mmCIF file of C-alpha atoms in Angstrom:
data_model
loop_
_atom_site.group_PDB
_atom_site.id
_atom_site.type_symbol
_atom_site.label_atom_id
_atom_site.label_comp_id
_atom_site.label_asym_id
_atom_site.label_seq_id
_atom_site.Cartn_x
_atom_site.Cartn_y
_atom_site.Cartn_z
ATOM 1 C CA UNK A 1 -0.119 -0.257 -0.240
ATOM 2 C CA UNK A 2 2.721 2.585 0.613
ATOM 3 C CA UNK A 3 4.647 1.906 -2.612
ATOM 4 C CA UNK A 4 1.746 4.373 -4.522
ATOM 5 C CA UNK A 5 3.584 6.891 -2.461
ATOM 6 C CA UNK A 6 6.873 6.638 -3.664
ATOM 7 C CA UNK A 7 6.146 6.139 -7.002
ATOM 8 C CA UNK A 8 3.744 9.587 -6.620
ATOM 9 C CA UNK A 9 6.961 11.055 -6.022
ATOM 10 C CA UNK A 10 9.024 9.288 -9.099
ATOM 11 C CA UNK A 11 6.750 10.675 -11.242
ATOM 12 C CA UNK A 12 5.468 14.458 -9.982
ATOM 13 C CA UNK A 13 9.484 14.611 -10.213
ATOM 14 C CA UNK A 14 9.958 13.630 -13.325
ATOM 15 C CA UNK A 15 12.825 10.902 -12.638
ATOM 16 C CA UNK A 16 10.476 8.027 -14.489
ATOM 17 C CA UNK A 17 7.624 7.548 -16.597
ATOM 18 C CA UNK A 18 4.905 4.883 -16.294
ATOM 19 C CA UNK A 19 6.474 3.782 -19.549
ATOM 20 C CA UNK A 20 10.294 4.128 -18.502
ATOM 21 C CA UNK A 21 11.832 0.299 -17.198
ATOM 22 C CA UNK A 22 13.738 -0.436 -14.044
ATOM 23 C CA UNK A 23 16.084 -2.682 -14.011
ATOM 24 C CA UNK A 24 14.795 -4.967 -10.788
ATOM 25 C CA UNK A 25 18.388 -7.347 -10.945
ATOM 26 C CA UNK A 26 16.211 -10.577 -11.637
ATOM 27 C CA UNK A 27 14.751 -10.274 -8.184
ATOM 28 C CA UNK A 28 18.005 -9.415 -5.806
ATOM 29 C CA UNK A 29 19.391 -5.965 -5.246
ATOM 30 C CA UNK A 30 22.144 -5.336 -2.734
ATOM 31 C CA UNK A 31 22.634 -1.939 -0.826
ATOM 32 C CA UNK A 32 25.536 -1.768 1.109
ATOM 33 C CA UNK A 33 25.658 -5.160 3.178
ATOM 34 C CA UNK A 34 22.166 -5.748 2.651
ATOM 35 C CA UNK A 35 19.704 -7.679 0.071
ATOM 36 C CA UNK A 36 16.304 -6.634 -1.063
ATOM 37 C CA UNK A 37 14.187 -8.883 -2.612
ATOM 38 C CA UNK A 38 11.402 -9.422 -4.631
ATOM 39 C CA UNK A 39 8.520 -12.062 -4.875
ATOM 40 C CA UNK A 40 9.154 -12.439 -8.671
ATOM 41 C CA UNK A 41 12.221 -12.329 -10.261
ATOM 42 C CA UNK A 42 12.151 -10.339 -13.177
ATOM 43 C CA UNK A 43 14.681 -8.553 -15.225
ATOM 44 C CA UNK A 44 13.621 -5.239 -16.562
ATOM 45 C CA UNK A 45 9.682 -3.983 -16.050
ATOM 46 C CA UNK A 46 8.013 -0.931 -16.615
ATOM 47 C CA UNK A 47 7.086 1.880 -14.046
ATOM 48 C CA UNK A 48 3.389 0.974 -14.634
ATOM 49 C CA UNK A 49 4.250 -2.731 -13.522
ATOM 50 C CA UNK A 50 5.765 -1.828 -10.157
ATOM 51 C CA UNK A 51 3.013 -1.874 -8.357
ATOM 52 C CA UNK A 52 1.552 -5.027 -9.770
ATOM 53 C CA UNK A 53 4.429 -6.772 -9.039
ATOM 54 C CA UNK A 54 4.783 -5.369 -5.989
ATOM 55 C CA UNK A 55 7.762 -5.054 -6.772
ATOM 56 C CA UNK A 56 9.923 -3.275 -3.663
ATOM 57 C CA UNK A 57 13.432 -3.308 -5.602
ATOM 58 C CA UNK A 58 11.837 -1.369 -8.492
ATOM 59 C CA UNK A 59 10.032 1.042 -5.670
ATOM 60 C CA UNK A 60 13.366 1.531 -4.230
ATOM 61 C CA UNK A 61 15.528 2.343 -7.393
ATOM 62 C CA UNK A 62 12.977 5.186 -7.701
ATOM 63 C CA UNK A 63 13.063 6.176 -4.036
ATOM 64 C CA UNK A 64 17.292 6.601 -4.754
ATOM 65 C CA UNK A 65 16.530 8.732 -8.007
ATOM 66 C CA UNK A 66 14.248 11.298 -5.922
ATOM 67 C CA UNK A 67 16.535 10.880 -2.965
ATOM 68 C CA UNK A 68 16.194 11.087 0.885
ATOM 69 C CA UNK A 69 14.964 14.591 1.569
ATOM 70 C CA UNK A 70 12.477 15.160 -1.319
ATOM 71 C CA UNK A 71 10.973 11.470 -0.945
ATOM 72 C CA UNK A 72 10.353 12.484 3.120
ATOM 73 C CA UNK A 73 8.959 15.701 2.141
ATOM 74 C CA UNK A 74 6.388 13.841 0.071
ATOM 75 C CA UNK A 75 5.838 11.535 2.618
ATOM 76 C CA UNK A 76 5.375 13.941 5.135
ATOM 77 C CA UNK A 77 3.024 16.152 2.580
ATOM 78 C CA UNK A 78 0.439 12.948 2.282
ATOM 79 C CA UNK A 79 0.359 13.502 5.748
ATOM 80 C CA UNK A 80 2.468 10.481 7.250
ATOM 81 C CA UNK A 81 4.530 11.062 10.683
ATOM 82 C CA UNK A 82 1.926 13.583 11.989
ATOM 83 C CA UNK A 83 -1.404 13.491 13.446
ATOM 84 C CA UNK A 84 -4.073 13.701 11.094
ATOM 85 C CA UNK A 85 -6.376 16.109 13.169
ATOM 86 C CA UNK A 86 -9.546 14.629 12.547
ATOM 87 C CA UNK A 87 -9.822 14.729 16.503
ATOM 88 C CA UNK A 88 -10.631 11.358 16.788
ATOM 89 C CA UNK A 89 -9.622 9.158 19.779
ATOM 90 C CA UNK A 90 -6.257 7.652 19.081
ATOM 91 C CA UNK A 91 -5.158 9.561 16.513
ATOM 92 C CA UNK A 92 -1.596 9.279 16.619
ATOM 93 C CA UNK A 93 1.814 10.409 13.836
ATOM 94 C CA UNK A 94 2.768 7.031 13.778
ATOM 95 C CA UNK A 95 6.225 6.905 12.759
ATOM 96 C CA UNK A 96 8.401 9.039 10.153
ATOM 97 C CA UNK A 97 12.139 9.963 10.899
ATOM 98 C CA UNK A 98 13.461 12.181 9.594
ATOM 99 C CA UNK A 99 15.500 11.876 6.259
ATOM 100 C CA UNK A 100 18.529 13.003 8.196
ATOM 101 C CA UNK A 101 18.699 10.034 10.193
ATOM 102 C CA UNK A 102 17.904 7.557 7.354
ATOM 103 C CA UNK A 103 20.772 4.981 5.989
ATOM 104 C CA UNK A 104 20.813 4.117 2.487
ATOM 105 C CA UNK A 105 19.009 0.736 3.642
ATOM 106 C CA UNK A 106 16.613 3.310 5.836
ATOM 107 C CA UNK A 107 15.151 5.147 2.435
ATOM 108 C CA UNK A 108 14.812 1.791 0.486
ATOM 109 C CA UNK A 109 12.995 0.221 3.303
ATOM 110 C CA UNK A 110 10.567 3.441 3.753
ATOM 111 C CA UNK A 111 10.057 3.311 0.130
ATOM 112 C CA UNK A 112 7.961 0.378 -0.011
ATOM 113 C CA UNK A 113 6.216 1.041 3.371
ATOM 114 C CA UNK A 114 9.013 -0.756 6.004
ATOM 115 C CA UNK A 115 10.667 1.090 8.001
ATOM 116 C CA UNK A 116 7.545 3.317 9.142
ATOM 117 C CA UNK A 117 4.327 3.113 10.898
ATOM 118 C CA UNK A 118 1.118 4.533 9.947
ATOM 119 C CA UNK A 119 -2.451 4.800 11.431
ATOM 120 C CA UNK A 120 -5.236 3.427 9.398
ATOM 121 C CA UNK A 121 -6.647 6.917 8.990
ATOM 122 C CA UNK A 122 -3.365 8.234 7.630
ATOM 123 C CA UNK A 123 -3.065 5.531 4.950
ATOM 124 C CA UNK A 124 -6.720 6.268 3.938
ATOM 125 C CA UNK A 125 -6.190 9.957 4.108
ATOM 126 C CA UNK A 126 -3.494 9.484 2.103
ATOM 127 C CA UNK A 127 -5.051 7.292 -0.910
ATOM 128 C CA UNK A 128 -7.491 9.715 -0.514
ATOM 129 C CA UNK A 129 -5.022 12.343 -1.655
ATOM 130 C CA UNK A 130 -4.537 10.400 -4.576
ATOM 131 C CA UNK A 131 -7.975 10.066 -5.601
ATOM 132 C CA UNK A 132 -8.878 13.546 -4.541
ATOM 133 C CA UNK A 133 -6.501 14.769 -7.521
ATOM 134 C CA UNK A 134 -3.245 15.443 -5.401
ATOM 135 C CA UNK A 135 -4.813 17.456 -2.795
ATOM 136 C CA UNK A 136 -4.522 16.331 0.857
ATOM 137 C CA UNK A 137 -7.257 17.367 3.121
ATOM 138 C CA UNK A 138 -7.539 16.949 6.667
ATOM 139 C CA UNK A 139 -10.047 14.010 7.364
ATOM 140 C CA UNK A 140 -12.961 14.838 9.156
ATOM 141 C CA UNK A 141 -16.239 11.953 10.685
ATOM 142 C CA UNK A 142 -18.593 14.726 11.185
ATOM 143 C CA UNK A 143 -20.113 17.030 8.811
ATOM 144 C CA UNK A 144 -22.306 18.796 11.003
ATOM 145 C CA UNK A 145 -23.968 18.562 14.590
ATOM 146 C CA UNK A 146 -27.582 18.673 14.097
ATOM 147 C CA UNK A 147 -30.275 19.241 16.778
ATOM 148 C CA UNK A 148 -33.667 17.022 17.129
ATOM 149 C CA UNK A 149 -35.722 19.535 15.423
ATOM 150 C CA UNK A 150 -32.883 19.846 11.895
ATOM 151 C CA UNK A 151 -31.399 23.030 12.988
ATOM 152 C CA UNK A 152 -27.571 23.050 12.449
ATOM 153 C CA UNK A 153 -26.143 23.081 16.155
ATOM 154 C CA UNK A 154 -22.566 22.963 15.175
ATOM 155 C CA UNK A 155 -20.553 22.582 11.633
ATOM 156 C CA UNK A 156 -17.162 20.996 11.316
ATOM 157 C CA UNK A 157 -16.217 22.990 8.054
ATOM 158 C CA UNK A 158 -13.663 20.995 5.458
ATOM 159 C CA UNK A 159 -10.194 23.013 6.066
ATOM 160 C CA UNK A 160 -8.150 23.726 2.623
ATOM 161 C CA UNK A 161 -6.218 21.461 1.464
ATOM 162 C CA UNK A 162 -2.258 21.434 0.477
ATOM 163 C CA UNK A 163 -1.392 20.213 -2.963
ATOM 164 C CA UNK A 164 1.088 17.274 -2.463
ATOM 165 C CA UNK A 165 1.182 16.161 -6.550
ATOM 166 C CA UNK A 166 -0.561 16.912 -9.789
ATOM 167 C CA UNK A 167 -3.884 16.278 -10.895
ATOM 168 C CA UNK A 168 -2.287 14.368 -13.382
ATOM 169 C CA UNK A 169 0.134 12.316 -11.253
ATOM 170 C CA UNK A 170 -2.097 11.430 -8.992
ATOM 171 C CA UNK A 171 -4.759 10.074 -12.240
ATOM 172 C CA UNK A 172 -1.500 8.170 -13.518
ATOM 173 C CA UNK A 173 -1.025 6.029 -9.848
ATOM 174 C CA UNK A 174 -4.223 5.500 -9.523
ATOM 175 C CA UNK A 175 -4.858 4.353 -13.486
#
């Protein structure tokens, strides 16, 4: 589920296109003393199939092209590492360490969703950002409080959203 955010960053930064291919090394990729593995042994796959094959290697290579600092900014833009502000019990920031503390292997792990902790509400909100054309909006569970006569007692307005990726990028990832 986390790979789509890394793909979105790569597309938005222009480091890859959906028809570009990534060499996934027949299912093994070394980063220092660590080896990243894929479940399927592919050689080169189009970026559009990285999600289809759930390629840890393909998504890692995209994250490497974007870079640690920029990837971190995108993940934060999607709302990871901070409370959602939905005013619900258990709204937690999850875990997203600063990019300055990431080792090379950490970038890879975060790119495919390891090395981070997110809440269900964060994940749904981030996915909704892609479905909303790249606009991240704070989630809300209640639109208004209505009394027994049908009169609005209190509104819970939507807050203006923050653009994370372009409409075009969001559509490509959703596709």
